[in-house]
XYZ file of N, CA and C in Angstrom:
372
model
N 26.893 -40.894 -8.712
C 26.442 -41.149 -7.343
C 25.861 -39.870 -6.746
N 24.854 -40.039 -5.893
C 24.186 -38.910 -5.257
C 25.021 -38.390 -4.095
N 25.070 -37.081 -3.936
C 25.624 -36.443 -2.741
C 24.508 -35.674 -2.065
N 24.485 -35.677 -0.727
C 23.359 -35.141 0.022
C 23.783 -34.100 1.043
N 22.927 -33.095 1.261
C 23.180 -32.093 2.273
C 21.886 -31.659 2.939
N 21.764 -31.865 4.251
C 20.552 -31.514 4.982
C 20.610 -30.085 5.508
N 19.425 -29.513 5.701
C 19.301 -28.193 6.329
C 17.929 -28.085 6.971
N 17.760 -27.065 7.799
C 16.447 -26.795 8.371
C 16.289 -27.176 9.820
N 17.303 -27.775 10.424
C 17.195 -28.120 11.829
C 17.247 -26.892 12.713
N 16.980 -27.090 13.987
C 17.023 -25.972 14.921
C 16.457 -26.332 16.264
N 16.301 -25.318 17.099
C 15.741 -25.476 18.441
C 14.320 -24.936 18.435
N 13.373 -25.784 18.803
C 11.971 -25.384 18.826
C 11.338 -25.869 20.127
N 10.123 -25.416 20.374
C 9.385 -25.871 21.542
C 8.438 -26.999 21.152
N 8.055 -27.769 22.135
C 7.091 -28.843 21.910
C 5.823 -28.280 21.265
N 5.332 -28.983 20.260
C 4.149 -28.536 19.542
C 4.450 -27.724 18.297
N 5.675 -27.270 18.156
C 6.066 -26.480 16.987
C 6.301 -27.379 15.777
N 6.583 -26.736 14.659
C 6.849 -27.440 13.408
C 8.211 -27.035 12.849
N 8.793 -27.934 12.088
C 10.025 -27.669 11.345
C 9.927 -28.397 10.015
N 10.597 -27.858 9.007
C 10.712 -28.568 7.749
C 12.180 -28.750 7.423
N 12.594 -29.986 7.331
C 13.959 -30.306 6.932
C 14.015 -30.468 5.422
N 15.129 -30.055 4.861
C 15.365 -30.228 3.437
C 16.648 -31.014 3.239
N 16.681 -31.759 2.164
C 17.879 -32.512 1.806
C 18.101 -32.303 0.314
N 19.116 -31.527 -0.004
C 19.445 -31.252 -1.395
C 20.390 -32.317 -1.914
N 20.071 -32.817 -3.083
C 20.861 -33.895 -3.665
C 21.479 -33.459 -4.978
N 22.656 -33.935 -5.222
C 23.303 -33.737 -6.513
C 23.633 -35.101 -7.090
N 23.611 -35.195 -8.401
C 23.896 -36.478 -9.010
C 22.799 -36.902 -9.965
N 23.188 -37.741 -10.906
C 22.266 -38.117 -11.973
C 21.187 -39.078 -11.534
N 21.375 -39.788 -10.426
C 20.459 -40.874 -10.093
C 19.416 -40.493 -9.054
N 19.313 -39.203 -8.702
C 18.380 -38.823 -7.643
C 16.961 -39.217 -7.976
N 16.512 -38.950 -9.193
C 15.105 -39.151 -9.513
C 14.685 -40.604 -9.442
N 15.606 -41.528 -9.537
C 15.263 -42.945 -9.436
C 15.725 -43.568 -8.123
N 16.247 -42.756 -7.233
C 16.674 -43.251 -5.931
C 15.534 -43.165 -4.937
N 15.439 -44.144 -4.075
C 14.585 -44.005 -2.907
C 15.311 -43.130 -1.889
N 14.557 -42.332 -1.177
C 15.137 -41.425 -0.186
C 14.541 -41.721 1.178
N 15.396 -41.675 2.178
C 14.933 -41.935 3.533
C 15.421 -40.878 4.496
N 14.683 -40.723 5.572
C 15.110 -39.910 6.705
C 15.292 -40.828 7.902
N 16.396 -40.669 8.580
C 16.706 -41.391 9.795
C 17.097 -40.379 10.865
N 17.105 -40.816 12.101
C 17.541 -39.930 13.180
C 18.303 -40.724 14.219
N 19.144 -40.006 14.937
C 19.942 -40.637 15.979
C 20.042 -39.697 17.170
N 19.534 -40.161 18.287
C 19.617 -39.409 19.537
C 20.863 -39.851 20.292
N 21.374 -39.016 21.200
C 22.576 -39.387 21.950
C 22.399 -40.713 22.681
N 23.367 -41.605 22.514
C 23.341 -42.881 23.200
C 22.399 -43.906 22.608
N 21.785 -43.569 21.477
C 20.838 -44.492 20.856
C 21.288 -44.841 19.444
N 20.737 -45.924 18.935
C 21.039 -46.322 17.569
C 20.270 -45.452 16.577
N 20.801 -45.404 15.374
C 20.110 -44.677 14.315
C 18.797 -45.390 14.007
N 17.721 -44.613 13.910
C 16.418 -45.220 13.681
C 15.734 -44.618 12.466
N 14.903 -45.431 11.857
C 14.146 -45.041 10.678
C 13.071 -44.027 11.046
N 12.890 -43.042 10.168
C 11.819 -42.062 10.349
C 10.808 -42.169 9.213
N 11.283 -42.060 7.976
C 10.371 -42.076 6.823
C 11.163 -42.382 5.566
N 10.466 -42.890 4.563
C 11.104 -43.168 3.278
C 10.108 -42.961 2.158
N 10.642 -42.638 0.992
C 9.790 -42.442 -0.177
C 10.517 -42.956 -1.404
N 9.817 -43.718 -2.217
C 10.407 -44.222 -3.438
C 10.354 -43.175 -4.541
N 10.724 -43.575 -5.715
C 10.583 -42.662 -6.837
C 9.228 -42.930 -7.492
N 8.795 -41.987 -8.316
C 7.517 -42.194 -8.968
C 6.359 -42.026 -7.996
N 5.417 -42.931 -8.017
C 4.188 -42.767 -7.246
C 4.115 -43.713 -6.057
N 5.223 -44.251 -5.637
C 5.198 -45.147 -4.498
C 4.762 -44.412 -3.237
N 4.009 -45.082 -2.409
C 3.478 -44.488 -1.188
C 4.582 -44.395 -0.138
N 4.716 -43.270 0.544
C 5.726 -43.151 1.600
C 5.442 -44.091 2.760
N 6.481 -44.402 3.494
C 6.348 -45.197 4.708
C 6.917 -44.411 5.877
N 6.379 -44.674 7.055
C 6.752 -43.927 8.260
C 6.936 -44.858 9.438
N 7.798 -44.444 10.342
C 7.865 -45.101 11.634
C 6.590 -44.811 12.404
N 6.173 -45.752 13.215
C 4.944 -45.560 13.986
C 5.025 -44.320 14.876
N 6.218 -44.022 15.354
C 6.377 -42.911 16.300
C 6.136 -41.544 15.660
N 6.180 -41.466 14.328
C 6.005 -40.177 13.663
C 4.790 -40.155 12.749
N 4.133 -41.285 12.594
C 2.999 -41.375 11.684
C 1.906 -40.392 12.104
N 1.409 -39.644 11.136
C 0.387 -38.645 11.418
C 0.946 -37.289 11.796
N 2.236 -37.215 12.093
C 2.861 -35.935 12.465
C 3.884 -35.482 11.419
N 4.594 -36.424 10.826
C 5.647 -36.109 9.864
C 5.182 -36.484 8.461
N 5.671 -35.729 7.476
C 5.366 -36.008 6.074
C 6.635 -35.895 5.254
N 6.945 -36.952 4.517
C 8.083 -36.930 3.615
C 7.574 -36.650 2.203
N 8.327 -35.851 1.473
C 7.972 -35.553 0.087
C 9.251 -35.309 -0.692
N 9.118 -35.299 -2.003
C 10.301 -35.072 -2.824
C 9.922 -34.238 -4.046
N 10.877 -33.477 -4.520
C 10.731 -32.675 -5.728
C 11.873 -33.084 -6.650
N 11.555 -33.865 -7.665
C 12.604 -34.384 -8.543
C 13.133 -33.315 -9.501
N 12.440 -32.192 -9.621
C 12.956 -31.084 -10.426
C 14.035 -30.341 -9.641
N 13.763 -30.127 -8.349
C 14.719 -29.422 -7.489
C 15.729 -30.383 -6.857
N 15.594 -31.677 -7.109
C 16.496 -32.672 -6.502
C 16.544 -32.530 -4.987
N 15.373 -32.424 -4.393
C 15.297 -32.193 -2.950
C 14.233 -33.093 -2.344
N 14.522 -33.598 -1.170
C 13.541 -34.333 -0.383
C 13.310 -33.563 0.910
N 12.077 -33.560 1.362
C 11.685 -32.773 2.531
C 11.135 -33.688 3.630
N 11.235 -33.201 4.844
C 10.563 -33.839 5.964
C 9.853 -32.744 6.739
N 8.545 -32.688 6.588
C 7.730 -31.745 7.351
C 7.396 -32.380 8.683
N 7.777 -31.722 9.752
C 7.584 -32.265 11.094
C 6.661 -31.342 11.866
N 5.502 -31.848 12.223
C 4.522 -31.095 12.984
C 4.339 -31.704 14.369
N 3.771 -30.929 15.258
C 3.500 -31.402 16.627
C 4.731 -32.061 17.234
N 5.833 -31.379 17.164
C 7.091 -31.957 17.633
C 7.063 -32.204 19.132
N 7.749 -33.262 19.529
C 7.824 -33.668 20.932
C 9.293 -33.680 21.356
N 9.552 -33.575 22.653
C 10.942 -33.642 23.110
C 11.650 -34.926 22.672
N 10.919 -36.015 22.564
C 11.533 -37.278 22.149
C 11.896 -37.310 20.664
N 11.526 -36.283 19.920
C 11.965 -36.161 18.534
C 13.367 -35.550 18.433
N 13.910 -35.116 19.554
C 15.241 -34.527 19.550
C 16.274 -35.540 19.076
N 17.035 -35.166 18.058
C 18.025 -36.070 17.466
C 18.749 -35.337 16.347
N 19.791 -35.961 15.852
C 20.382 -35.550 14.581
C 19.638 -36.297 13.479
N 19.153 -35.556 12.515
C 18.381 -36.141 11.418
C 19.251 -36.240 10.172
N 19.220 -37.410 9.570
C 20.012 -37.686 8.381
C 19.106 -38.053 7.210
N 19.443 -37.583 6.035
C 18.783 -38.119 4.853
C 19.735 -39.106 4.183
N 19.165 -40.013 3.447
C 19.943 -41.079 2.842
C 19.315 -41.469 1.504
N 20.151 -41.993 0.618
C 19.701 -42.372 -0.707
C 20.015 -43.838 -0.985
N 19.047 -44.489 -1.606
C 19.195 -45.880 -2.038
C 19.007 -45.886 -3.557
N 20.068 -46.033 -4.304
C 19.985 -45.912 -5.758
C 19.160 -47.036 -6.384
N 18.892 -48.096 -5.637
C 18.086 -49.194 -6.176
C 16.597 -48.966 -5.939
N 16.242 -47.875 -5.256
C 14.846 -47.501 -5.154
C 13.993 -48.338 -4.229
N 14.574 -48.959 -3.209
C 13.807 -49.909 -2.397
C 12.994 -49.240 -1.298
N 13.377 -48.046 -0.824
C 12.631 -47.337 0.225
C 12.428 -48.195 1.469
N 13.460 -48.902 1.849
C 13.375 -49.787 3.010
C 13.586 -49.004 4.299
N 13.123 -49.586 5.410
C 13.296 -48.912 6.703
C 14.634 -49.224 7.368
N 15.403 -50.130 6.799
C 16.691 -50.459 7.397
C 17.789 -49.595 6.786
N 18.648 -49.017 7.625
C 19.699 -48.145 7.097
C 20.708 -48.878 6.210
N 20.797 -50.197 6.294
C 21.797 -50.927 5.511
C 21.515 -50.869 4.015
N 20.292 -50.504 3.641
C 19.934 -50.447 2.226
C 20.336 -49.126 1.572
N 20.823 -48.170 2.367
C 21.131 -46.834 1.858
C 22.642 -46.663 1.781
N 23.130 -46.304 0.603
C 24.577 -46.252 0.408
C 25.126 -44.835 0.518
N 24.274 -43.831 0.501
C 24.740 -42.446 0.560
C 24.013 -41.716 1.676
N 24.762 -40.976 2.486
C 24.218 -40.275 3.651
C 24.678 -38.827 3.655
N 23.798 -37.971 4.189
C 24.178 -36.595 4.424
C 24.920 -36.468 5.738
N 25.303 -35.227 6.076
C 26.085 -34.987 7.281
C 25.207 -34.847 8.523
N 23.912 -34.687 8.334
C 22.985 -34.590 9.453
C 22.686 -33.154 9.851
N 21.514 -32.960 10.431
C 21.117 -31.656 10.957
C 20.447 -31.869 12.313
N 20.812 -31.031 13.279
C 20.331 -31.207 14.646
C 18.926 -30.626 14.810
N 18.061 -31.408 15.408
C 16.723 -30.947 15.795
C 16.607 -31.118 17.304
N 16.313 -30.028 17.997
C 16.147 -30.060 19.440
C 14.782 -29.506 19.783
N 14.012 -30.292 20.527
C 12.660 -29.894 20.918
C 12.631 -29.762 22.431
N 12.354 -28.574 22.903
C 12.305 -28.333 24.345
C 10.875 -28.500 24.844
N 10.764 -28.911 26.093
C 9.422 -29.139 26.676
C 8.868 -27.883 27.300
């Protein structure tokens, strides 16, 4: 089973960029779909981006499309979330998640393994 650990969060100003990393351990990473989700205070966890294994095209939430990019390095067992043009409404705890069946779905119920989360705060 995959174990996950996020890093790269922090406090930035609107318009800045951050790159989140999610390091994975376990034999099934290369065939797992990976997703990024976020949760702001008082709100439900929401989908941000997902990427399958192999050459599947990433998917994004409309709110981040064109600003965020998800990628993965199966040699380093790491998935990244490059976040550009950050807005105050992007403030949340960001979680990476793994779906060993490779579905890359936008619903969190399809992901069986989660990291501990990393805080991203964007000031105006």
